[in-house]
């Protein structure tokens, strides 16, 4: 895009460098709080491989997931990066976390308790999908 680090951000306020160098959120304390409930089944840290590769690794054979891509608001930087790179949705989901840094998996009956554990440590959880029979991840909605 021909941006310099000190150019105004084309995807938010301030300078481009400020948004690009924003520190990663650390999920250790919220994850420990969720583990201490005794109801957490798995965690998937969404890094390289994005949602497409990391979530299935946390699931046993025979289970997959359905993710609603419209269940959270992506930071403008992701929309800008995807557009600038000309990425198709499948590639964007494999390349970026698209704003989802950690996925916690639990039984439906324990969702409120897991959400409360994350909230108690300053993380506002978002329900983004469900675990289903099958393999892999299916998506509804669009980036």
mmCIF file of C-alpha atoms in Angstrom:
data_model
loop_
_atom_site.group_PDB
_atom_site.id
_atom_site.type_symbol
_atom_site.label_atom_id
_atom_site.label_comp_id
_atom_site.label_asym_id
_atom_site.label_seq_id
_atom_site.Cartn_x
_atom_site.Cartn_y
_atom_site.Cartn_z
ATOM 1 C CA UNK A 1 0.000 0.000 0.000
ATOM 2 C CA UNK A 2 3.076 2.231 0.042
ATOM 3 C CA UNK A 3 2.619 3.244 3.671
ATOM 4 C CA UNK A 4 5.407 4.537 5.833
ATOM 5 C CA UNK A 5 5.408 3.683 9.540
ATOM 6 C CA UNK A 6 4.621 7.279 10.434
ATOM 7 C CA UNK A 7 1.764 7.701 7.937
ATOM 8 C CA UNK A 8 -1.766 8.109 9.277
ATOM 9 C CA UNK A 9 -3.497 4.783 9.734
ATOM 10 C CA UNK A 10 -5.773 3.891 6.798
ATOM 11 C CA UNK A 11 -7.701 1.494 9.059
ATOM 12 C CA UNK A 12 -8.222 3.511 12.228
ATOM 13 C CA UNK A 13 -7.049 6.539 14.119
ATOM 14 C CA UNK A 14 -3.473 7.497 14.879
ATOM 15 C CA UNK A 15 -0.417 6.285 13.012
ATOM 16 C CA UNK A 16 -0.111 3.074 11.018
ATOM 17 C CA UNK A 17 2.764 1.937 13.252
ATOM 18 C CA UNK A 18 0.651 2.221 16.423
ATOM 19 C CA UNK A 19 -1.968 -0.253 15.222
ATOM 20 C CA UNK A 20 0.548 -2.617 13.637
ATOM 21 C CA UNK A 21 2.671 -2.774 16.789
ATOM 22 C CA UNK A 22 -0.143 -3.126 19.326
ATOM 23 C CA UNK A 23 0.819 -5.838 21.832
ATOM 24 C CA UNK A 24 -0.832 -9.242 21.697
ATOM 25 C CA UNK A 25 -3.424 -10.017 24.354
ATOM 26 C CA UNK A 26 -2.155 -12.652 26.787
ATOM 27 C CA UNK A 27 -4.717 -15.292 27.814
ATOM 28 C CA UNK A 28 -2.830 -17.155 30.564
ATOM 29 C CA UNK A 29 -4.828 -15.878 33.557
ATOM 30 C CA UNK A 30 -8.242 -16.178 31.891
ATOM 31 C CA UNK A 31 -7.355 -19.685 30.661
ATOM 32 C CA UNK A 32 -6.249 -20.744 34.147
ATOM 33 C CA UNK A 33 -9.497 -19.363 35.607
ATOM 34 C CA UNK A 34 -11.471 -21.366 33.041
ATOM 35 C CA UNK A 35 -9.420 -24.512 33.780
ATOM 36 C CA UNK A 36 -10.096 -24.113 37.502
ATOM 37 C CA UNK A 37 -13.847 -24.471 36.868
ATOM 38 C CA UNK A 38 -13.215 -28.099 35.953
ATOM 39 C CA UNK A 39 -15.533 -27.745 32.936
ATOM 40 C CA UNK A 40 -13.145 -26.725 30.180
ATOM 41 C CA UNK A 41 -12.736 -29.420 27.504
ATOM 42 C CA UNK A 42 -10.077 -27.742 25.326
ATOM 43 C CA UNK A 43 -8.410 -24.487 24.374
ATOM 44 C CA UNK A 44 -7.271 -23.478 20.913
ATOM 45 C CA UNK A 45 -4.781 -20.615 20.646
ATOM 46 C CA UNK A 46 -5.429 -19.002 17.274
ATOM 47 C CA UNK A 47 -2.031 -18.078 15.843
ATOM 48 C CA UNK A 48 -0.329 -19.231 12.629
ATOM 49 C CA UNK A 49 -2.822 -21.459 10.836
ATOM 50 C CA UNK A 50 -5.674 -19.258 11.972
ATOM 51 C CA UNK A 51 -9.105 -20.646 12.759
ATOM 52 C CA UNK A 52 -8.874 -23.201 9.964
ATOM 53 C CA UNK A 53 -5.987 -25.251 11.348
ATOM 54 C CA UNK A 54 -5.805 -24.544 15.088
ATOM 55 C CA UNK A 55 -9.367 -25.297 16.164
ATOM 56 C CA UNK A 56 -9.492 -28.799 14.600
ATOM 57 C CA UNK A 57 -6.248 -29.706 16.427
ATOM 58 C CA UNK A 58 -8.044 -29.151 19.742
ATOM 59 C CA UNK A 59 -10.896 -31.518 18.841
ATOM 60 C CA UNK A 60 -10.932 -35.316 18.979
ATOM 61 C CA UNK A 61 -11.593 -37.362 15.835
ATOM 62 C CA UNK A 62 -15.230 -37.240 14.831
ATOM 63 C CA UNK A 63 -15.852 -33.717 16.081
ATOM 64 C CA UNK A 64 -15.771 -30.506 14.103
ATOM 65 C CA UNK A 65 -17.024 -26.967 14.557
ATOM 66 C CA UNK A 66 -19.355 -24.481 12.950
ATOM 67 C CA UNK A 67 -18.183 -20.875 13.305
ATOM 68 C CA UNK A 68 -20.402 -17.831 12.678
ATOM 69 C CA UNK A 69 -18.085 -15.254 11.112
ATOM 70 C CA UNK A 70 -20.618 -12.526 11.874
ATOM 71 C CA UNK A 71 -20.626 -13.198 15.635
ATOM 72 C CA UNK A 72 -17.813 -10.721 16.340
ATOM 73 C CA UNK A 73 -16.684 -7.399 14.969
ATOM 74 C CA UNK A 74 -13.255 -7.618 13.397
ATOM 75 C CA UNK A 75 -10.777 -4.859 14.040
ATOM 76 C CA UNK A 76 -10.509 -2.583 10.988
ATOM 77 C CA UNK A 77 -6.864 -3.608 10.537
ATOM 78 C CA UNK A 78 -7.938 -7.146 9.550
ATOM 79 C CA UNK A 79 -10.416 -5.900 6.966
ATOM 80 C CA UNK A 80 -7.741 -3.588 5.549
ATOM 81 C CA UNK A 81 -5.054 -6.302 5.443
ATOM 82 C CA UNK A 82 -7.404 -8.780 3.756
ATOM 83 C CA UNK A 83 -8.430 -6.214 1.149
ATOM 84 C CA UNK A 84 -4.865 -4.989 0.519
ATOM 85 C CA UNK A 85 -3.594 -8.546 0.067
ATOM 86 C CA UNK A 86 -6.585 -9.556 -2.057
ATOM 87 C CA UNK A 87 -7.140 -12.617 0.119
ATOM 88 C CA UNK A 88 -10.071 -14.937 -0.372
ATOM 89 C CA UNK A 89 -12.002 -15.706 2.822
ATOM 90 C CA UNK A 90 -10.480 -19.204 3.157
ATOM 91 C CA UNK A 91 -6.935 -17.845 2.945
ATOM 92 C CA UNK A 92 -7.684 -14.971 5.333
ATOM 93 C CA UNK A 93 -9.026 -17.421 7.935
ATOM 94 C CA UNK A 94 -5.884 -19.528 7.564
ATOM 95 C CA UNK A 95 -3.497 -16.560 7.677
ATOM 96 C CA UNK A 96 -4.951 -14.326 10.400
ATOM 97 C CA UNK A 97 -6.793 -14.899 13.658
ATOM 98 C CA UNK A 98 -9.251 -12.223 12.452
ATOM 99 C CA UNK A 99 -9.578 -10.973 16.031
ATOM 100 C CA UNK A 100 -10.141 -14.309 17.784
ATOM 101 C CA UNK A 101 -7.051 -15.059 19.853
ATOM 102 C CA UNK A 102 -8.286 -18.009 21.907
ATOM 103 C CA UNK A 103 -11.168 -20.459 21.661
ATOM 104 C CA UNK A 104 -12.457 -22.210 24.777
ATOM 105 C CA UNK A 105 -14.447 -25.410 24.297
ATOM 106 C CA UNK A 106 -16.909 -26.774 26.855
ATOM 107 C CA UNK A 107 -20.233 -28.574 27.147
ATOM 108 C CA UNK A 108 -23.234 -26.339 26.381
ATOM 109 C CA UNK A 109 -24.385 -26.630 30.007
ATOM 110 C CA UNK A 110 -21.138 -25.023 31.219
ATOM 111 C CA UNK A 111 -20.888 -22.069 28.834
ATOM 112 C CA UNK A 112 -22.016 -19.447 31.386
ATOM 113 C CA UNK A 113 -19.460 -20.644 33.952
ATOM 114 C CA UNK A 114 -16.597 -20.600 31.422
ATOM 115 C CA UNK A 115 -17.653 -17.153 30.204
ATOM 116 C CA UNK A 116 -17.718 -15.915 33.818
ATOM 117 C CA UNK A 117 -14.199 -17.262 34.382
ATOM 118 C CA UNK A 118 -12.853 -15.368 31.366
ATOM 119 C CA UNK A 119 -14.780 -12.221 32.338
ATOM 120 C CA UNK A 120 -13.356 -12.371 35.868
ATOM 121 C CA UNK A 121 -9.911 -11.927 34.303
ATOM 122 C CA UNK A 122 -10.845 -9.012 32.040
ATOM 123 C CA UNK A 123 -11.612 -10.887 28.824
ATOM 124 C CA UNK A 124 -15.072 -10.436 27.324
ATOM 125 C CA UNK A 125 -15.892 -13.803 25.723
ATOM 126 C CA UNK A 126 -17.924 -14.075 22.538
ATOM 127 C CA UNK A 127 -19.848 -17.173 21.513
ATOM 128 C CA UNK A 128 -18.650 -17.784 17.974
ATOM 129 C CA UNK A 129 -19.898 -21.282 17.212
ATOM 130 C CA UNK A 130 -20.714 -24.804 18.205
ATOM 131 C CA UNK A 131 -19.056 -28.194 18.232
ATOM 132 C CA UNK A 132 -20.683 -30.647 15.810
ATOM 133 C CA UNK A 133 -20.258 -34.232 14.626
ATOM 134 C CA UNK A 134 -17.841 -34.480 11.734
ATOM 135 C CA UNK A 135 -14.389 -33.137 11.002
ATOM 136 C CA UNK A 136 -12.953 -29.706 10.259
ATOM 137 C CA UNK A 137 -14.505 -26.284 10.548
ATOM 138 C CA UNK A 138 -17.529 -25.000 8.625
ATOM 139 C CA UNK A 139 -18.266 -21.287 8.433
ATOM 140 C CA UNK A 140 -21.474 -19.306 8.232
ATOM 141 C CA UNK A 141 -21.458 -15.619 7.371
ATOM 142 C CA UNK A 142 -18.668 -13.771 5.639
ATOM 143 C CA UNK A 143 -15.565 -11.806 6.535
#
